[in-house]
Coordinates of C-alpha atoms in Angstrom, one line a residue:
M368 CA -186.4 234.6 252.1
S369 CA -188.6 233.3 249.3
H370 CA -191.2 235.5 247.6
L371 CA -193.8 234.9 244.9
P372 CA -192.8 236.1 241.5
A373 CA -194.8 238.7 239.6
S374 CA -197.4 237.0 237.4
P375 CA -195.9 236.8 233.9
L376 CA -197.5 238.3 230.9
P377 CA -199.1 235.8 228.5
T378 CA -196.9 235.3 225.4
P379 CA -198.5 236.4 222.1
L380 CA -196.4 233.6 220.3
T381 CA -197.9 230.3 219.1
G382 CA -196.3 227.1 220.4
P383 CA -194.1 226.6 217.3
Q384 CA -193.0 230.3 217.3
A385 CA -192.1 230.2 221.0
H386 CA -190.1 227.0 220.4
L387 CA -188.1 228.5 217.5
L388 CA -187.4 231.7 219.4
T389 CA -186.2 229.7 222.5
Q390 CA -184.0 227.5 220.3
F391 CA -182.5 230.5 218.6
A392 CA -181.8 232.3 221.9
A393 CA -180.1 229.2 223.3
T394 CA -177.7 228.8 220.4
A395 CA -177.0 232.3 219.1
D396 CA -173.9 234.2 220.1
H397 CA -173.9 237.7 221.6
G398 CA -173.5 239.5 218.3
A399 CA -176.3 237.6 216.7
L400 CA -178.6 238.4 219.6
L401 CA -177.8 242.1 219.4
W402 CA -178.4 242.1 215.7
A403 CA -181.7 240.2 216.0
S404 CA -183.0 242.5 218.7
G405 CA -182.6 245.5 216.5
Y406 CA -183.9 243.7 213.4
L407 CA -187.1 242.4 215.1
A408 CA -187.8 245.9 216.7
G409 CA -187.5 247.3 213.2
I410 CA -190.0 244.9 211.7
A411 CA -192.4 245.5 214.6
R412 CA -192.5 249.3 213.9
A413 CA -192.3 249.1 210.1
P414 CA -195.2 249.0 207.6
L415 CA -192.9 247.0 205.2
P416 CA -193.8 243.5 204.1
T417 CA -191.7 240.9 206.0
E418 CA -190.1 239.7 202.7
L419 CA -188.8 243.2 202.0
A420 CA -187.6 243.6 205.6
L421 CA -185.7 240.3 205.3
A422 CA -184.1 241.2 202.1
T423 CA -182.9 244.6 203.3
A424 CA -181.8 243.4 206.7
S425 CA -179.7 240.6 205.2
A426 CA -177.6 243.2 203.4
A427 CA -176.0 244.4 206.7
P428 CA -173.2 242.2 208.1
A429 CA -174.2 240.7 211.4
S430 CA -170.6 241.0 212.7
V431 CA -170.8 244.8 212.9
R432 CA -171.4 245.8 216.5
P433 CA -174.0 248.6 216.4
A434 CA -174.0 251.7 218.5
T435 CA -176.7 251.5 221.1
I436 CA -179.0 254.5 221.8
I437 CA -181.0 254.1 225.1
F438 CA -183.7 256.6 226.0
G439 CA -185.7 257.3 229.1
S440 CA -188.7 259.6 228.5
Q441 CA -191.7 260.7 230.6
T442 CA -193.5 263.0 228.1
G443 CA -191.9 262.0 224.8
N444 CA -189.3 264.7 224.4
A445 CA -186.3 262.4 225.1
K446 CA -187.8 259.8 222.8
R447 CA -188.0 262.3 220.0
A448 CA -184.4 263.4 220.6
A449 CA -183.2 259.8 220.5
D450 CA -185.3 259.1 217.4
A451 CA -183.6 262.0 215.7
L452 CA -180.1 260.7 216.6
H453 CA -181.0 257.2 215.4
A454 CA -182.3 258.6 212.1
Q455 CA -179.0 260.6 211.6
L456 CA -176.9 257.5 212.2
E457 CA -179.0 255.4 209.9
A458 CA -178.8 258.1 207.1
A459 CA -175.0 258.0 207.5
G460 CA -175.0 254.3 207.0
L461 CA -173.8 253.6 210.6
P462 CA -175.1 250.6 212.4
A463 CA -177.3 251.6 215.4
R464 CA -180.1 250.3 217.5
L465 CA -182.6 252.3 219.5
L466 CA -184.1 251.0 222.7
R467 CA -186.3 252.3 225.4
A468 CA -184.5 252.0 228.8
D469 CA -187.0 249.4 230.2
A470 CA -186.5 247.3 227.0
Y471 CA -182.7 247.2 227.3
A472 CA -181.2 244.0 228.7
T473 CA -178.7 245.3 231.3
R474 CA -176.6 242.2 230.9
E475 CA -175.5 243.6 227.5
L476 CA -173.9 246.7 229.0
A477 CA -170.6 244.9 229.7
H478 CA -170.3 244.3 225.9
E479 CA -171.3 247.7 224.6
T480 CA -168.6 249.7 222.8
V481 CA -170.5 252.8 221.7
L482 CA -173.4 254.0 223.8
F483 CA -175.6 257.1 223.6
V484 CA -178.0 257.8 226.5
V485 CA -180.8 260.3 226.1
I486 CA -182.8 260.8 229.3
S487 CA -185.1 263.3 230.9
T488 CA -185.2 264.2 234.5
Q489 CA -188.5 263.9 236.4
G490 CA -189.1 266.4 239.2
E491 CA -186.1 266.9 241.5
G492 CA -183.5 264.6 240.0
D493 CA -185.6 261.4 239.5
P494 CA -185.4 259.2 236.4
P495 CA -188.5 258.8 234.2
D496 CA -190.5 255.7 234.9
D497 CA -189.3 253.8 231.9
A498 CA -185.7 254.3 233.1
I499 CA -186.0 253.4 236.8
G500 CA -184.7 249.9 236.4
F501 CA -181.9 250.9 234.1
T502 CA -180.9 253.7 236.4
E503 CA -181.0 251.5 239.5
F504 CA -178.8 248.9 237.8
L505 CA -176.3 251.4 236.5
L506 CA -176.0 253.2 239.9
G507 CA -175.9 250.0 241.8
K508 CA -173.2 247.5 242.8
R509 CA -174.1 245.1 240.0
A510 CA -173.0 247.4 237.2
P511 CA -170.0 246.0 235.3
K512 CA -166.7 247.7 234.6
L513 CA -166.7 249.4 231.2
P514 CA -163.1 249.9 230.0
Q515 CA -164.1 249.4 226.4
L516 CA -167.0 251.8 226.3
K517 CA -167.2 255.1 224.5
Y518 CA -170.3 257.0 225.5
A519 CA -172.1 260.4 225.6
V520 CA -175.2 261.5 227.5
L521 CA -177.9 264.0 226.6
G522 CA -180.1 265.2 229.5
L523 CA -183.4 266.9 229.1
G524 CA -184.8 268.9 232.0
D525 CA -186.6 271.9 233.3
A526 CA -184.5 274.7 234.8
S527 CA -187.4 275.6 237.0
Y528 CA -186.2 272.7 239.2
A529 CA -183.1 273.1 241.4
D530 CA -181.7 269.7 240.4
F531 CA -181.7 270.5 236.7
C532 CA -180.9 267.4 234.5
G533 CA -180.0 265.7 237.8
I534 CA -180.4 262.1 236.6
A535 CA -178.4 262.8 233.4
R536 CA -175.5 264.1 235.5
K537 CA -175.5 261.1 237.7
L538 CA -175.5 258.7 234.8
D539 CA -172.8 260.6 233.0
A540 CA -170.6 260.6 236.1
R541 CA -171.3 256.9 236.8
L542 CA -170.4 255.7 233.3
A543 CA -167.0 257.5 233.7
E544 CA -166.6 256.0 237.2
L545 CA -167.1 252.5 235.7
G546 CA -164.3 253.1 233.3
G547 CA -166.1 254.4 230.2
T548 CA -164.6 257.1 228.1
R549 CA -166.8 260.2 227.6
V550 CA -166.5 261.3 224.0
Q551 CA -168.3 264.6 224.4
A552 CA -169.6 266.8 227.2
L553 CA -172.9 266.1 228.8
G554 CA -175.7 267.9 227.0
E555 CA -178.2 269.7 229.3
A556 CA -181.3 270.9 227.4
D557 CA -183.9 273.2 229.0
L558 CA -187.3 274.0 227.4
D559 CA -185.7 275.1 224.2
I560 CA -184.5 271.5 223.7
D561 CA -183.1 271.7 220.2
S562 CA -180.8 274.6 221.0
V563 CA -178.8 272.1 223.0
A564 CA -179.9 268.7 221.5
A565 CA -179.3 269.6 217.8
P566 CA -175.6 270.4 218.2
W567 CA -175.1 267.6 220.7
R568 CA -176.5 265.2 218.0
E569 CA -174.1 266.6 215.4
Q570 CA -171.2 266.0 217.7
A571 CA -172.5 262.4 218.5
L572 CA -172.7 261.7 214.7
A573 CA -169.2 262.9 214.2
H574 CA -167.9 260.7 216.9
A575 CA -169.9 257.8 215.6
R576 CA -168.3 258.1 212.2
T577 CA -164.9 257.5 213.7
L578 CA -166.0 254.9 216.3
L579 CA -168.1 252.7 214.0
K580 CA -167.3 250.9 210.9
P581 CA -169.8 252.0 208.3
A582 CA -171.6 249.4 206.2
S583 CA -169.9 249.0 202.7
A584 CA -171.1 251.0 199.8
P585 CA -172.8 248.1 197.9
H586 CA -174.9 247.4 201.0
L587 CA -175.8 251.0 201.5
A588 CA -177.2 251.0 198.0
T589 CA -179.8 248.3 198.8
V590 CA -180.8 249.1 202.3
T591 CA -184.3 250.4 202.9
P592 CA -184.9 251.7 206.5
L593 CA -187.0 249.3 208.5
R594 CA -188.6 252.2 210.4
P595 CA -189.6 255.4 208.7
H596 CA -189.2 258.6 210.6
A597 CA -192.5 260.2 209.8
A598 CA -193.3 263.4 211.7
P599 CA -196.8 263.8 213.1
A600 CA -199.1 266.1 211.3
W601 CA -199.8 268.4 214.3
T602 CA -197.2 269.4 216.8
H603 CA -196.4 272.0 219.4
E604 CA -194.8 274.1 216.7
H605 CA -197.6 273.4 214.3
P606 CA -200.8 272.7 216.3
F607 CA -204.3 272.0 215.1
I608 CA -206.8 274.8 215.9
A609 CA -209.5 273.0 217.8
S610 CA -212.9 274.3 218.9
V611 CA -214.1 274.3 222.6
L612 CA -217.4 272.5 222.9
A613 CA -217.8 272.8 226.7
N614 CA -216.1 274.4 229.7
Q615 CA -217.7 273.4 232.9
R616 CA -216.8 273.8 236.5
I617 CA -217.1 270.4 238.3
T618 CA -216.3 271.5 241.8
G619 CA -219.0 272.9 244.1
R620 CA -219.4 275.0 247.2
E621 CA -219.7 273.8 250.7
F622 CA -223.1 274.3 252.4
K623 CA -222.4 276.4 255.5
G624 CA -225.5 276.5 257.7
T625 CA -229.3 276.7 258.0
G626 CA -229.8 280.1 256.4
F627 CA -231.2 280.2 252.9
R628 CA -228.5 279.4 250.3
R629 CA -225.6 280.0 252.7
Y630 CA -222.4 278.7 251.0
A631 CA -218.7 279.3 251.5
L632 CA -216.6 280.8 248.8
V633 CA -215.3 278.5 246.1
D634 CA -211.6 277.8 246.9
K635 CA -211.2 275.0 244.3
D636 CA -211.9 275.4 240.6
V637 CA -211.6 272.2 238.6
R638 CA -212.9 272.3 235.0
H639 CA -214.1 269.7 232.6
L640 CA -213.3 270.8 229.0
E641 CA -214.5 269.2 225.9
V642 CA -212.6 269.9 222.6
S643 CA -213.6 269.1 219.1
L644 CA -210.9 267.4 217.0
E645 CA -213.1 267.2 213.9
G646 CA -211.2 267.4 210.7
S647 CA -207.8 267.1 212.3
G648 CA -207.1 263.4 211.8
L649 CA -205.7 263.4 215.3
Q650 CA -206.0 260.1 217.1
Y651 CA -205.3 259.2 220.7
E652 CA -205.5 256.3 223.1
P653 CA -206.6 256.6 226.7
G654 CA -203.5 257.5 228.7
D655 CA -202.2 259.9 226.0
A656 CA -202.0 263.7 226.7
L657 CA -203.4 266.7 224.9
G658 CA -200.8 269.4 224.4
I659 CA -202.1 272.9 224.4
V660 CA -200.5 276.1 223.2
H661 CA -201.6 278.8 225.5
R662 CA -201.4 282.6 225.8
N663 CA -200.3 284.1 229.1
P664 CA -203.2 285.9 230.7
A665 CA -203.3 289.7 230.3
T666 CA -203.1 290.2 234.0
V667 CA -199.7 288.3 234.2
V668 CA -198.3 290.2 231.1
D669 CA -199.4 293.6 232.6
A670 CA -197.8 292.8 235.9
V671 CA -194.4 292.0 234.3
L672 CA -194.6 295.2 232.2
D673 CA -195.4 297.2 235.3
A674 CA -192.6 295.6 237.4
T675 CA -190.0 296.2 234.7
Q676 CA -191.4 299.6 233.7
L677 CA -191.3 298.7 230.0
A678 CA -193.8 299.6 227.3
G679 CA -195.7 296.8 225.8
D680 CA -195.6 298.3 222.3
A681 CA -191.8 298.4 222.2
A682 CA -190.5 296.4 219.2
V683 CA -188.2 293.6 219.9
T684 CA -186.2 291.5 217.4
F685 CA -185.1 288.1 218.6
G686 CA -184.3 285.0 216.7
G687 CA -185.1 286.7 213.4
Q688 CA -188.6 287.7 214.5
T689 CA -189.8 291.2 215.3
L690 CA -192.8 291.6 217.6
P691 CA -194.1 294.0 220.2
L692 CA -192.8 293.2 223.7
A693 CA -196.4 292.5 225.0
Q694 CA -196.8 289.9 222.3
W695 CA -193.5 288.3 223.1
L696 CA -194.6 288.0 226.7
S697 CA -198.1 286.8 225.9
D698 CA -197.4 284.3 223.2
H699 CA -193.7 283.2 223.4
R700 CA -192.2 283.5 226.8
E701 CA -192.6 281.6 230.1
L702 CA -193.9 284.0 232.7
T703 CA -194.9 281.8 235.7
R704 CA -192.3 279.1 236.1
L705 CA -189.0 280.5 237.4
A706 CA -185.7 279.0 236.3
R707 CA -182.0 279.3 237.2
P708 CA -180.9 281.2 234.0
V709 CA -183.6 283.9 234.5
L710 CA -182.6 284.3 238.1
A711 CA -178.9 284.5 237.1
A712 CA -179.7 287.4 234.7
L713 CA -181.8 289.1 237.3
A714 CA -179.1 288.8 240.0
E715 CA -176.6 290.4 237.6
R716 CA -178.8 293.3 236.6
A717 CA -180.1 294.0 240.2
N718 CA -176.6 293.4 241.7
A719 CA -178.4 291.2 244.1
R720 CA -175.8 289.4 246.2
E721 CA -178.5 287.4 248.2
L722 CA -179.9 286.0 244.9
A723 CA -176.4 285.3 243.6
Q724 CA -175.6 283.3 246.7
L725 CA -178.8 281.3 246.3
L726 CA -177.7 280.3 242.8
E727 CA -174.3 278.9 244.0
P728 CA -174.0 275.1 243.5
G729 CA -175.4 273.1 246.4
N730 CA -177.3 276.0 248.0
S731 CA -180.5 274.4 249.5
G732 CA -182.3 277.7 249.5
L733 CA -182.8 277.7 245.7
A734 CA -185.4 274.9 245.6
P735 CA -187.9 276.7 248.0
L736 CA -187.4 279.9 245.9
L737 CA -188.2 278.1 242.7
G738 CA -191.2 276.4 244.3
D739 CA -193.0 279.5 245.7
H740 CA -192.0 282.4 243.5
Q741 CA -193.3 283.2 240.0
L742 CA -191.4 285.5 237.7
I743 CA -193.3 288.5 238.9
D744 CA -192.4 287.8 242.5
A745 CA -188.7 287.7 241.7
L746 CA -189.0 290.9 239.6
R747 CA -190.7 292.7 242.5
R748 CA -188.3 291.3 245.1
W749 CA -185.1 292.3 243.3
P750 CA -185.9 295.4 241.2
A751 CA -183.6 296.0 238.2
A752 CA -183.2 298.2 235.2
W753 CA -184.4 296.2 232.1
D754 CA -184.6 297.0 228.5
A755 CA -187.1 295.1 226.3
Q756 CA -184.5 293.3 224.3
A757 CA -182.6 292.0 227.4
L758 CA -185.9 290.8 229.0
V759 CA -187.0 288.8 226.0
A760 CA -183.5 287.3 225.7
A761 CA -183.4 286.4 229.4
L762 CA -186.8 284.7 229.6
R763 CA -187.3 281.1 228.5
P764 CA -189.6 279.9 225.7
Q765 CA -193.0 278.9 227.0
A766 CA -193.0 275.5 228.7
R767 CA -195.2 272.9 227.1
R768 CA -198.5 272.2 228.9
L769 CA -199.8 268.6 228.7
Y770 CA -203.1 267.5 230.1
S771 CA -204.1 263.8 230.5
I772 CA -207.0 263.1 228.2
A773 CA -210.1 262.1 230.2
S774 CA -212.0 260.3 227.4
S775 CA -212.0 257.4 225.0
R776 CA -212.5 258.1 221.3
K777 CA -214.6 254.9 221.1
R778 CA -217.2 256.7 223.3
V779 CA -216.9 260.4 222.5
G780 CA -215.8 260.3 218.8
E781 CA -213.8 263.2 217.4
E782 CA -213.5 264.9 220.8
A783 CA -211.0 265.0 223.6
H784 CA -212.0 265.7 227.2
L785 CA -209.7 267.3 229.8
T786 CA -209.8 267.7 233.6
L787 CA -207.8 270.7 234.9
D788 CA -207.3 272.4 238.2
V789 CA -207.3 276.2 237.8
L790 CA -204.4 277.5 239.8
R791 CA -205.3 280.6 241.8
Y792 CA -203.7 281.7 245.0
Q793 CA -202.3 284.6 247.0
A794 CA -198.7 285.0 247.9
H795 CA -196.2 287.7 248.6
G796 CA -199.0 290.2 248.9
H797 CA -200.5 289.6 245.5
D798 CA -202.9 287.4 243.6
H799 CA -201.5 284.8 241.3
I800 CA -202.9 282.6 238.5
G801 CA -201.6 279.7 236.5
A802 CA -200.7 280.7 233.0
A803 CA -202.2 277.7 231.1
S804 CA -205.0 276.9 233.5
G805 CA -206.0 280.5 233.7
F806 CA -206.0 280.7 229.9
L807 CA -208.1 277.5 229.6
S808 CA -210.6 278.5 232.3
A809 CA -211.4 281.7 230.4
L810 CA -212.3 280.0 227.1
E811 CA -215.9 280.1 226.1
E812 CA -217.7 277.7 223.8
E813 CA -216.5 277.8 220.2
A814 CA -213.3 279.5 221.2
A815 CA -210.2 278.4 219.2
L816 CA -207.6 276.3 221.1
P817 CA -204.3 275.2 219.5
V818 CA -203.7 271.5 220.3
Y819 CA -201.7 268.4 219.5
I820 CA -201.5 264.8 220.8
E821 CA -198.6 263.7 223.0
P822 CA -198.6 259.8 223.1
N823 CA -197.8 258.0 226.3
E824 CA -197.1 254.4 225.2
R825 CA -196.3 253.2 228.7
F826 CA -199.7 254.3 230.1
R827 CA -202.2 252.1 228.2
V828 CA -205.0 249.8 229.2
P829 CA -203.8 246.2 228.9
A830 CA -203.9 244.7 225.4
D831 CA -205.4 241.6 227.1
A832 CA -208.9 242.9 228.0
S833 CA -209.4 240.1 230.5
R834 CA -206.7 241.6 232.8
D835 CA -207.8 243.4 235.9
I836 CA -206.6 246.9 236.5
I837 CA -206.1 249.0 239.6
M838 CA -206.1 252.8 239.2
V839 CA -204.9 255.3 241.7
G840 CA -205.8 258.8 240.8
P841 CA -206.5 261.5 243.4
G842 CA -207.7 264.9 242.3
T843 CA -207.3 265.6 238.6
G844 CA -205.1 262.5 238.5
V845 CA -208.4 260.7 237.9
A846 CA -208.6 262.1 234.4
P847 CA -207.0 259.2 232.4
F848 CA -209.0 256.7 234.3
R849 CA -212.2 258.1 233.1
G850 CA -210.9 257.3 229.7
F851 CA -209.7 253.9 230.8
V852 CA -213.1 252.9 232.1
Q853 CA -214.9 254.2 229.0
E854 CA -212.4 252.3 226.8
R855 CA -212.8 249.0 228.6
S856 CA -216.6 249.3 228.5
E857 CA -216.8 250.1 224.8
T858 CA -214.4 247.3 223.9
G859 CA -216.2 244.7 226.0
G860 CA -213.3 244.1 228.3
T861 CA -214.0 241.4 230.9
G862 CA -211.2 242.4 233.3
R863 CA -212.3 244.1 236.6
N864 CA -211.7 247.8 237.2
W865 CA -210.8 249.1 240.7
L866 CA -210.4 252.9 241.3
F867 CA -208.8 254.6 244.3
F868 CA -209.8 258.3 244.3
G869 CA -209.0 261.0 246.8
A870 CA -209.7 264.7 247.3
R871 CA -210.1 267.1 250.2
H872 CA -213.9 267.1 250.6
F873 CA -216.6 264.8 249.5
N874 CA -219.3 267.5 249.0
T875 CA -217.3 269.8 246.8
E876 CA -214.4 267.8 245.1
F877 CA -215.7 264.3 244.3
L878 CA -214.9 264.7 240.6
Y879 CA -217.2 262.8 238.2
Q880 CA -219.2 261.5 241.1
T881 CA -222.3 260.7 239.2
E882 CA -220.4 259.0 236.4
W883 CA -218.6 256.7 238.8
Q884 CA -221.8 255.8 240.5
E885 CA -223.4 254.9 237.2
A886 CA -220.3 252.9 236.2
L887 CA -220.6 250.9 239.4
A888 CA -224.3 250.3 238.7
K889 CA -223.6 249.1 235.2
G890 CA -220.7 246.9 236.1
E891 CA -218.2 249.1 234.2
L892 CA -216.4 249.8 237.5
H893 CA -216.1 247.0 240.0
R894 CA -214.6 248.6 243.1
L895 CA -214.3 252.2 244.3
D896 CA -212.3 253.3 247.3
L897 CA -212.4 256.9 248.4
A898 CA -210.2 259.1 250.6
F899 CA -211.4 262.6 251.5
S900 CA -208.6 264.0 253.5
R901 CA -210.2 266.9 255.3
D902 CA -213.6 265.5 256.1
Q903 CA -212.4 264.2 259.5
A904 CA -209.9 265.2 262.1
Q905 CA -207.2 262.8 260.9
R906 CA -206.3 263.3 257.3
I907 CA -206.7 260.2 255.1
H908 CA -205.1 259.9 251.7
V909 CA -205.2 257.3 248.9
Q910 CA -202.1 255.6 250.2
Q911 CA -203.9 254.8 253.5
R912 CA -206.8 253.3 251.5
L913 CA -204.3 251.1 249.6
R914 CA -202.8 249.9 252.9
E915 CA -206.3 249.1 254.3
Q916 CA -207.0 247.0 251.2
G917 CA -203.5 245.6 251.0
R918 CA -204.4 241.9 251.0
A919 CA -206.8 242.4 248.1
V920 CA -204.4 244.7 246.2
F921 CA -201.7 242.0 246.4
D922 CA -204.0 239.3 245.4
W923 CA -205.1 241.3 242.3
L924 CA -201.4 241.8 241.4
Q925 CA -200.7 238.1 241.8
G926 CA -203.6 237.4 239.5
G927 CA -202.0 239.5 236.8
A928 CA -203.6 242.9 237.4
H929 CA -202.0 246.0 235.9
L930 CA -201.5 249.0 238.3
Y931 CA -201.6 252.6 237.3
V932 CA -200.9 255.8 239.3
C933 CA -201.6 259.3 238.1
G934 CA -201.2 262.7 239.9
A935 CA -198.6 264.7 241.8
I936 CA -195.0 263.5 242.1
Q937 CA -195.1 263.4 245.9
M938 CA -198.3 261.4 245.8
G939 CA -196.7 259.0 243.5
K940 CA -193.8 258.5 245.9
D941 CA -196.2 258.0 248.8
V942 CA -198.2 255.5 246.9
H943 CA -195.0 253.6 245.9
A944 CA -194.0 253.5 249.6
A945 CA -197.4 252.1 250.4
L946 CA -197.1 249.4 247.7
L947 CA -193.7 248.4 249.1
D948 CA -195.2 247.9 252.5
I949 CA -198.1 245.9 251.0
V950 CA -195.9 243.6 249.0
A951 CA -193.5 243.1 251.9
A952 CA -196.4 242.4 254.3
H953 CA -198.0 239.8 252.1
N954 CA -194.9 238.3 250.5
G955 CA -192.7 237.3 253.4
G956 CA -191.7 240.6 255.0
D957 CA -188.6 241.1 252.8
A958 CA -188.3 244.8 251.9
E959 CA -185.6 244.1 249.2
A960 CA -187.8 241.4 247.6
A961 CA -190.7 243.9 247.6
A962 CA -188.7 246.4 245.7
D963 CA -187.6 243.7 243.2
Y964 CA -191.3 242.7 242.8
L965 CA -192.4 246.2 241.9
S966 CA -189.4 246.7 239.6
G967 CA -190.5 243.5 237.9
L968 CA -194.0 244.8 237.4
Q969 CA -192.6 248.0 235.9
R970 CA -190.4 246.1 233.5
E971 CA -193.3 244.0 232.4
G972 CA -195.4 247.1 231.8
R973 CA -197.8 246.2 234.6
Y974 CA -197.0 249.1 236.9
A975 CA -197.2 252.5 235.2
R976 CA -197.1 256.0 236.5
D977 CA -198.0 259.4 235.1
V978 CA -196.8 261.8 237.7
Y979 CA -196.1 265.5 237.4

């Protein structure tokens, strides 16, 4: 059944440039195409003059087949690990190319001889957005046999999910099933990434030395790397100490009756934070995230100390550092997100057979436990005798907390704005609070906040400012789109902006309501569709609004619009299902063609998601 193709991106090449490129691609052999892809990628990222790049690149023999490093990354961690491996191979004089999964031409897989895959797992076993197409190809029936391939896979994940490093395990097994030879064991890195990634990279380097023919010594003497591996000035390990400018609640209270000032209790606390980056040199683009280094709230630390019957002033030496136990728990350990290794240590100490059974492979009861228990709940449920040293060793390092930036530097200057939902709830007979959101909500003006920028290169406004954009961001998922609209306004973009926003209640949770109304009046926002799920008997969500506007959504996409989705993982899946229905309904009714259509948009960079 025929279907309309996704509208192609306009080429940035001039007519003569496009002609030369087409002519080269039509006549070059496979090895030359491989070499050119790495060479051009290097020039694009390098600050070197073209003449120098040409001189240094020509020193490497085009006949040497490079190792290929493919990475799939949602928050940047897998990219950094792949960058580090690439740098090590380059430093050793070994030919290698580094490609993001969605930039990799899958037709080349049949010709690969040395392949390293570095991939993060999103949620419960899903690939990151930039690796969806690559993963579907590799797991599908079109994947080629790979008898010549030597490979290794490094997975990055979060052991607070039951399917830890799930997508890495699938790819590792699939490459072997296709006939590839695994040269080293699958690496499975938790929050302390380098404890697994660093030795995995050393093994990969050792294997690469034997599998690849190094460039000859005379060539090595003249080669200048095309892409420098400069580290950012401020990182999670070395953050900039920013200052809080504002911390404002932007959710309200529901009016409850005719009595004077009768309101319900606030059950939703969403904050708008403004942070000064003055003097940091930090730069960001709308779509990037602000990483924060938090301290666990005192109430959470005290609860853990009480449950374990340990003294907070007990000195603990771990990893060459000696600190009081309370400081380890406050500043250096993850206290809210449970993970399998912590539960395994608890099961052993408490001699808890029930918990040990939950941890057995394939037990479906583990995921619900990880989903509704914090550390303190597990400690209370399975009491055990702990000593301070063992507790610090059993707990994971703090998980990184990233918040979508809700501003454009072109409008707010040396500031970054955040939108965060403060997690507070009651469960298992006790009050609970989110570690990072609780920390941030308590900050007063001028308080110090350690921060760094986490780029998200796949989640950017179109380089072509005449392109239309569709933004789907319920709840705090609307944060990056505040920055998108600001950016498009400040740069004079002529493309239209369409926002789908949802929350539970119009009166209390319509985030940035006044700003959106002003943007509509000024022509900065062209369409706004709203879904308030609990303001009527039948719940309505953003995916229903998308379906209602299906014809217009499809027409915008056919006209070249870019589509963005931000928010919870399940919402992202529901929206994707709605988009499949929309494309199928207006494109011939073919479900398989609809899936191909959306995959094409993702490959083109016109369908981007930031889900968590």
